[in-house]
Amino acid sequence: MTIHIGAEKGDIAETVLLPGDPHRAKWAAETFLDDVRLVNNVRGMLGFTGTWKGNTVTIQGSGMGMPSLSIYVNELIRDFGAKTLIRIGSCGGMQDSVNVRDVILAMTSTTLSTPSRGIMKELNFAPCADWGLLQAAANAAAAKGTPTHVGGIYSSDVFYDERPDLNEQMVRHGILGVEMEAAELYILAARHKCRALAVLTVSDHLLTGEALPSSERERSFRDMVEIALQAAFPDAA
Ligand code: HPA
């Protein structure tokens, strides 16, 4: 048991999928895993452990934003022995070539700050995804025929952004989409010698104002979870 995760050590798998929304953790666990059991309900931040094609997986809500994700990922790694952490979540598209429903695999993430800023000081650390996971996810997405983009994203501290000038620079420099968690996930994985990746579905678009209707969100989420599971277990039959 930790402050935020009410599980015993053996309840959490080495591979953890991290949706921001705890209800999405429940949906993904019930949809994709066998022998599912609830392993965390502290603050309603639901976590479930089950098996996918014989491999044990935990799906744990991370909450919204890097400070919340940082709490769960620190405890998952330090107290429960998590080794492979894959964020599954939504993002806003930031390029004309990116459409809603597409998947983005975040190679790296730009930020203004992260919860790790305090130890990085003047260093502009470049958070990056694990290459093996990224490659396996790209292969899984290609096999499914899901339109997928691989590149840099922006992990923002705010959803209601007040800096259009910064967004303009990021669009200009090829940033594919904006979300609020991946950079800190990648930094924590680097610090603790773990593997991390963010697999994101484009739910809305900053340039066009388009947004995925809720009726269609489930389908894109389904693709994203399958890609994440196949990336974690590329040899699963
Ligand atoms: N901004 C930040 N996070 C997001 C967005 C957005 O537009 N869409 C989905 N997650």
mmCIF file of C-alpha atoms and ligand atoms in Angstrom:
data_model
loop_
_atom_site.group_PDB
_atom_site.id
_atom_site.type_symbol
_atom_site.label_atom_id
_atom_site.label_comp_id
_atom_site.label_asym_id
_atom_site.label_seq_id
_atom_site.Cartn_x
_atom_site.Cartn_y
_atom_site.Cartn_z
ATOM 1 C CA MET A 1 0.000 0.000 0.000
ATOM 2 C CA THR A 2 1.170 3.498 -0.779
ATOM 3 C CA ILE A 3 -0.425 6.845 -0.076
ATOM 4 C CA HIS A 4 -2.344 6.843 -3.361
ATOM 5 C CA ILE A 5 -2.475 3.181 -4.400
ATOM 6 C CA GLY A 6 -4.260 0.767 -2.072
ATOM 7 C CA ALA A 7 -2.819 -2.419 -3.562
ATOM 8 C CA GLU A 8 -0.388 -5.036 -2.297
ATOM 9 C CA LYS A 9 2.924 -5.332 -4.132
ATOM 10 C CA GLY A 10 2.004 -8.449 -6.116
ATOM 11 C CA ASP A 11 -1.264 -6.867 -7.282
ATOM 12 C CA ILE A 12 0.462 -4.595 -9.802
ATOM 13 C CA ALA A 13 1.969 -5.970 -13.021
ATOM 14 C CA GLU A 14 5.357 -4.954 -14.437
ATOM 15 C CA THR A 15 3.478 -3.573 -17.454
ATOM 16 C CA VAL A 16 1.085 -0.722 -16.712
ATOM 17 C CA LEU A 17 -1.217 1.131 -19.108
ATOM 18 C CA LEU A 18 -2.075 4.632 -17.916
ATOM 19 C CA PRO A 19 -5.225 6.363 -19.142
ATOM 20 C CA GLY A 20 -5.904 9.755 -17.557
ATOM 21 C CA ASP A 21 -9.542 8.903 -16.899
ATOM 22 C CA PRO A 22 -10.186 6.225 -14.238
ATOM 23 C CA HIS A 23 -13.464 5.250 -15.951
ATOM 24 C CA ARG A 24 -11.520 4.599 -19.115
ATOM 25 C CA ALA A 25 -9.209 2.337 -17.089
ATOM 26 C CA LYS A 26 -12.298 0.339 -16.084
ATOM 27 C CA TRP A 27 -13.619 0.222 -19.651
ATOM 28 C CA ALA A 28 -10.249 -0.837 -21.101
ATOM 29 C CA ALA A 29 -9.694 -3.511 -18.433
ATOM 30 C CA GLU A 30 -13.186 -4.964 -18.874
ATOM 31 C CA THR A 31 -12.955 -4.803 -22.671
ATOM 32 C CA PHE A 32 -9.464 -6.213 -23.251
ATOM 33 C CA LEU A 33 -8.307 -8.170 -20.198
ATOM 34 C CA ASP A 34 -9.252 -11.559 -18.778
ATOM 35 C CA ASP A 35 -9.482 -12.367 -15.057
ATOM 36 C CA VAL A 36 -9.815 -8.671 -14.235
ATOM 37 C CA ARG A 37 -9.766 -7.496 -10.634
ATOM 38 C CA LEU A 38 -9.902 -4.054 -9.067
ATOM 39 C CA VAL A 39 -6.550 -3.267 -7.424
ATOM 40 C CA ASN A 40 -6.993 0.401 -6.559
ATOM 41 C CA ASN A 41 -9.901 2.609 -5.626
ATOM 42 C CA VAL A 42 -8.154 5.275 -3.513
ATOM 43 C CA ARG A 43 -9.702 8.667 -4.458
ATOM 44 C CA GLY A 44 -11.680 6.839 -7.137
ATOM 45 C CA MET A 45 -8.517 6.606 -9.262
ATOM 46 C CA LEU A 46 -9.393 3.117 -10.433
ATOM 47 C CA GLY A 47 -6.731 0.531 -11.232
ATOM 48 C CA PHE A 48 -7.287 -3.006 -12.523
ATOM 49 C CA THR A 49 -5.037 -6.000 -13.095
ATOM 50 C CA GLY A 50 -5.791 -8.833 -15.503
ATOM 51 C CA THR A 51 -4.227 -10.754 -18.344
ATOM 52 C CA TRP A 52 -3.948 -10.076 -22.069
ATOM 53 C CA LYS A 53 -3.056 -13.151 -24.146
ATOM 54 C CA GLY A 54 -1.577 -14.701 -21.011
ATOM 55 C CA ASN A 55 0.467 -11.623 -20.015
ATOM 56 C CA THR A 56 -0.290 -9.801 -16.767
ATOM 57 C CA VAL A 57 -1.181 -6.132 -17.213
ATOM 58 C CA THR A 58 -2.339 -3.360 -14.894
ATOM 59 C CA ILE A 59 -4.468 -0.497 -16.197
ATOM 60 C CA GLN A 60 -4.271 2.388 -13.717
ATOM 61 C CA GLY A 61 -5.861 5.851 -14.055
ATOM 62 C CA SER A 62 -3.264 8.631 -13.821
ATOM 63 C CA GLY A 63 -5.540 11.668 -13.503
ATOM 64 C CA MET A 64 -5.135 14.812 -15.553
ATOM 65 C CA GLY A 65 -1.866 16.712 -15.817
ATOM 66 C CA MET A 66 1.751 15.962 -14.946
ATOM 67 C CA PRO A 67 1.540 16.523 -11.159
ATOM 68 C CA SER A 68 -1.175 13.856 -10.889
ATOM 69 C CA LEU A 69 0.532 11.396 -13.249
ATOM 70 C CA SER A 70 3.805 11.932 -11.380
ATOM 71 C CA ILE A 71 2.278 10.715 -8.111
ATOM 72 C CA TYR A 72 0.973 7.476 -9.620
ATOM 73 C CA VAL A 73 4.039 6.746 -11.745
ATOM 74 C CA ASN A 74 6.467 7.376 -8.860
ATOM 75 C CA GLU A 75 4.550 4.942 -6.659
ATOM 76 C CA LEU A 76 4.065 2.371 -9.443
ATOM 77 C CA ILE A 77 7.799 2.320 -10.177
ATOM 78 C CA ARG A 78 9.285 2.759 -6.720
ATOM 79 C CA ASP A 79 6.882 0.742 -4.595
ATOM 80 C CA PHE A 80 5.268 -1.730 -6.989
ATOM 81 C CA GLY A 81 8.114 -2.519 -9.415
ATOM 82 C CA ALA A 82 6.475 -1.322 -12.647
ATOM 83 C CA LYS A 83 8.949 -1.505 -15.536
ATOM 84 C CA THR A 84 6.986 -0.711 -18.704
ATOM 85 C CA LEU A 85 4.582 2.231 -18.575
ATOM 86 C CA ILE A 86 2.410 3.201 -21.527
ATOM 87 C CA ARG A 87 0.183 6.247 -21.435
ATOM 88 C CA ILE A 88 -3.049 5.814 -23.394
ATOM 89 C CA GLY A 89 -4.911 9.072 -23.792
ATOM 90 C CA SER A 90 -6.277 11.777 -25.999
ATOM 91 C CA CYS A 91 -4.616 14.817 -27.499
ATOM 92 C CA GLY A 92 -5.449 17.855 -29.590
ATOM 93 C CA GLY A 93 -4.076 17.824 -33.155
ATOM 94 C CA MET A 94 -1.677 20.648 -34.079
ATOM 95 C CA GLN A 95 -0.795 20.005 -37.746
ATOM 96 C CA ASP A 96 -2.892 20.069 -40.923
ATOM 97 C CA SER A 97 -1.596 16.590 -41.704
ATOM 98 C CA VAL A 98 -3.030 15.231 -38.422
ATOM 99 C CA ASN A 99 -6.761 14.381 -38.329
ATOM 100 C CA VAL A 100 -9.123 13.563 -35.503
ATOM 101 C CA ARG A 101 -9.222 9.767 -34.953
ATOM 102 C CA ASP A 102 -5.542 9.462 -35.979
ATOM 103 C CA VAL A 103 -3.040 8.009 -33.532
ATOM 104 C CA ILE A 104 0.097 9.850 -32.434
ATOM 105 C CA LEU A 105 3.112 8.013 -31.001
ATOM 106 C CA ALA A 106 5.113 10.556 -29.023
ATOM 107 C CA MET A 107 8.817 10.255 -29.778
ATOM 108 C CA THR A 108 9.531 13.193 -27.468
ATOM 109 C CA SER A 109 7.654 15.949 -25.682
ATOM 110 C CA THR A 110 8.197 19.689 -25.355
ATOM 111 C CA THR A 111 7.119 21.439 -22.151
ATOM 112 C CA LEU A 112 7.242 24.754 -20.351
ATOM 113 C CA SER A 113 7.766 22.874 -17.107
ATOM 114 C CA THR A 114 7.277 19.498 -15.500
ATOM 115 C CA PRO A 115 7.174 18.347 -11.873
ATOM 116 C CA SER A 116 10.851 17.425 -12.441
ATOM 117 C CA ARG A 117 11.776 21.023 -13.233
ATOM 118 C CA GLY A 118 13.092 21.510 -9.703
ATOM 119 C CA ILE A 119 15.874 18.948 -10.133
ATOM 120 C CA MET A 120 16.657 19.805 -13.761
ATOM 121 C CA LYS A 121 17.327 23.486 -12.930
ATOM 122 C CA GLU A 122 18.757 25.209 -16.036
ATOM 123 C CA LEU A 123 18.902 21.933 -17.957
ATOM 124 C CA ASN A 124 16.443 21.549 -20.852
ATOM 125 C CA PHE A 125 16.216 17.776 -20.563
ATOM 126 C CA ALA A 126 14.827 16.106 -23.705
ATOM 127 C CA PRO A 127 12.349 13.423 -22.611
ATOM 128 C CA CYS A 128 12.149 10.551 -25.082
ATOM 129 C CA ALA A 129 10.152 7.379 -25.621
ATOM 130 C CA ASP A 130 11.612 3.899 -25.362
ATOM 131 C CA TRP A 131 12.707 2.903 -28.866
ATOM 132 C CA GLY A 132 11.614 -0.741 -28.612
ATOM 133 C CA LEU A 133 8.102 0.236 -27.500
ATOM 134 C CA LEU A 134 7.874 2.975 -30.128
ATOM 135 C CA GLN A 135 8.965 0.629 -32.898
ATOM 136 C CA ALA A 136 6.574 -2.120 -31.771
ATOM 137 C CA ALA A 137 3.683 0.369 -31.524
ATOM 138 C CA ALA A 138 4.417 1.729 -35.010
ATOM 139 C CA ASN A 139 4.443 -1.844 -36.362
ATOM 140 C CA ALA A 140 1.159 -2.667 -34.587
ATOM 141 C CA ALA A 141 -0.499 0.511 -35.892
ATOM 142 C CA ALA A 142 0.698 -0.197 -39.455
ATOM 143 C CA ALA A 143 -0.638 -3.770 -39.280
ATOM 144 C CA LYS A 144 -4.050 -2.442 -38.171
ATOM 145 C CA GLY A 145 -4.056 0.229 -40.870
ATOM 146 C CA THR A 146 -4.594 2.985 -38.291
ATOM 147 C CA PRO A 147 -3.440 6.395 -39.607
ATOM 148 C CA THR A 148 -0.499 7.072 -37.301
ATOM 149 C CA HIS A 149 2.029 9.870 -36.828
ATOM 150 C CA VAL A 150 5.341 9.558 -34.978
ATOM 151 C CA GLY A 151 7.078 12.681 -33.693
ATOM 152 C CA GLY A 152 7.143 15.410 -31.082
ATOM 153 C CA ILE A 153 4.196 16.465 -28.957
ATOM 154 C CA TYR A 154 3.571 19.218 -26.389
ATOM 155 C CA SER A 155 2.815 18.330 -22.752
ATOM 156 C CA SER A 156 0.987 21.409 -21.489
ATOM 157 C CA ASP A 157 0.253 22.377 -17.890
ATOM 158 C CA VAL A 158 -3.065 23.929 -18.905
ATOM 159 C CA PHE A 159 -6.029 22.746 -20.941
ATOM 160 C CA TYR A 160 -7.425 26.271 -21.298
ATOM 161 C CA ASP A 161 -4.372 27.732 -22.946
ATOM 162 C CA GLU A 162 -3.689 31.476 -22.985
ATOM 163 C CA ARG A 163 -0.508 31.458 -25.075
ATOM 164 C CA PRO A 164 -1.462 31.337 -28.776
ATOM 165 C CA ASP A 165 2.032 32.684 -29.564
ATOM 166 C CA LEU A 166 3.655 29.543 -28.150
ATOM 167 C CA ASN A 167 1.231 27.267 -29.961
ATOM 168 C CA GLU A 168 2.120 29.084 -33.171
ATOM 169 C CA GLN A 169 5.833 28.342 -32.633
ATOM 170 C CA MET A 170 5.091 24.705 -31.880
ATOM 171 C CA VAL A 171 2.947 24.313 -34.995
ATOM 172 C CA ARG A 172 5.749 25.966 -36.965
ATOM 173 C CA HIS A 173 8.268 23.501 -35.513
ATOM 174 C CA GLY A 174 6.209 20.422 -36.364
ATOM 175 C CA ILE A 175 4.700 19.527 -32.985
ATOM 176 C CA LEU A 176 1.957 16.998 -33.772
ATOM 177 C CA GLY A 177 -0.412 17.412 -30.849
ATOM 178 C CA VAL A 178 -0.973 18.627 -27.303
ATOM 179 C CA GLU A 179 -1.773 16.648 -24.162
ATOM 180 C CA MET A 180 -0.838 17.068 -20.506
ATOM 181 C CA GLU A 181 1.133 14.065 -19.167
ATOM 182 C CA ALA A 182 3.727 12.417 -21.436
ATOM 183 C CA ALA A 183 6.822 14.525 -20.674
ATOM 184 C CA GLU A 184 6.840 13.717 -16.963
ATOM 185 C CA LEU A 185 6.164 10.036 -17.704
ATOM 186 C CA TYR A 186 9.233 9.923 -19.969
ATOM 187 C CA ILE A 187 11.411 11.760 -17.436
ATOM 188 C CA LEU A 188 10.430 9.406 -14.592
ATOM 189 C CA ALA A 189 11.045 6.373 -16.813
ATOM 190 C CA ALA A 190 14.514 7.717 -17.675
ATOM 191 C CA ARG A 191 15.291 8.383 -14.006
ATOM 192 C CA HIS A 192 14.290 4.886 -12.895
ATOM 193 C CA LYS A 193 15.558 2.916 -15.942
ATOM 194 C CA CYS A 194 12.072 1.955 -17.066
ATOM 195 C CA ARG A 195 10.482 1.912 -20.522
ATOM 196 C CA ALA A 196 7.781 4.418 -21.452
ATOM 197 C CA LEU A 197 5.641 5.421 -24.405
ATOM 198 C CA ALA A 198 2.593 7.613 -25.006
ATOM 199 C CA VAL A 199 0.026 6.311 -27.494
ATOM 200 C CA LEU A 200 -2.485 9.086 -28.131
ATOM 201 C CA THR A 201 -5.685 9.335 -30.087
ATOM 202 C CA VAL A 202 -6.507 12.728 -31.614
ATOM 203 C CA SER A 203 -9.833 13.705 -30.019
ATOM 204 C CA ASP A 204 -9.940 17.343 -31.115
ATOM 205 C CA HIS A 205 -8.031 19.726 -33.350
ATOM 206 C CA LEU A 206 -6.559 23.087 -32.419
ATOM 207 C CA LEU A 207 -6.385 24.354 -36.015
ATOM 208 C CA THR A 208 -9.781 23.238 -37.297
ATOM 209 C CA GLY A 209 -11.810 23.248 -34.060
ATOM 210 C CA GLU A 210 -13.115 19.780 -34.952
ATOM 211 C CA ALA A 211 -13.869 17.437 -32.039
ATOM 212 C CA LEU A 212 -14.617 13.730 -32.038
ATOM 213 C CA PRO A 213 -18.243 13.124 -31.012
ATOM 214 C CA SER A 214 -18.462 11.006 -27.861
ATOM 215 C CA SER A 215 -20.204 8.250 -29.862
ATOM 216 C CA GLU A 216 -17.017 7.831 -31.917
ATOM 217 C CA ARG A 217 -14.507 8.130 -29.111
ATOM 218 C CA GLU A 218 -14.817 4.506 -28.089
ATOM 219 C CA ARG A 219 -13.704 3.221 -31.506
ATOM 220 C CA SER A 220 -10.547 5.305 -31.575
ATOM 221 C CA PHE A 221 -9.820 4.353 -27.985
ATOM 222 C CA ARG A 222 -10.179 0.704 -28.887
ATOM 223 C CA ASP A 223 -7.470 1.030 -31.579
ATOM 224 C CA MET A 224 -5.200 2.892 -29.181
ATOM 225 C CA VAL A 225 -5.465 0.303 -26.385
ATOM 226 C CA GLU A 226 -4.811 -2.540 -28.834
ATOM 227 C CA ILE A 227 -1.742 -0.755 -30.174
ATOM 228 C CA ALA A 228 -0.462 -0.198 -26.619
ATOM 229 C CA LEU A 229 -0.977 -3.858 -25.657
ATOM 230 C CA GLN A 230 0.686 -5.098 -28.836
ATOM 231 C CA ALA A 231 3.607 -2.726 -28.237
ATOM 232 C CA ALA A 232 4.038 -4.091 -24.707
ATOM 233 C CA PHE A 233 3.809 -7.723 -25.828
ATOM 234 C CA PRO A 234 4.904 -7.854 -29.488
ATOM 235 C CA ASP A 235 5.447 -11.617 -29.341
ATOM 236 C CA ALA A 236 1.964 -12.434 -27.972
ATOM 237 C CA ALA A 237 0.135 -14.803 -30.283
HETATM 238 N N1 HPA B 1 -5.135 20.405 -24.828
HETATM 239 C C1 HPA B 1 -4.571 19.720 -23.845
HETATM 240 N N2 HPA B 1 -4.813 18.438 -23.637
HETATM 241 C C2 HPA B 1 -5.664 17.808 -24.474
HETATM 242 C C3 HPA B 1 -6.272 18.477 -25.519
HETATM 243 C C4 HPA B 1 -5.986 19.845 -25.708
HETATM 244 O O1 HPA B 1 -6.502 20.491 -26.634
HETATM 245 N N3 HPA B 1 -7.075 17.590 -26.158
HETATM 246 C C5 HPA B 1 -6.951 16.412 -25.518
HETATM 247 N N4 HPA B 1 -6.086 16.544 -24.498
#
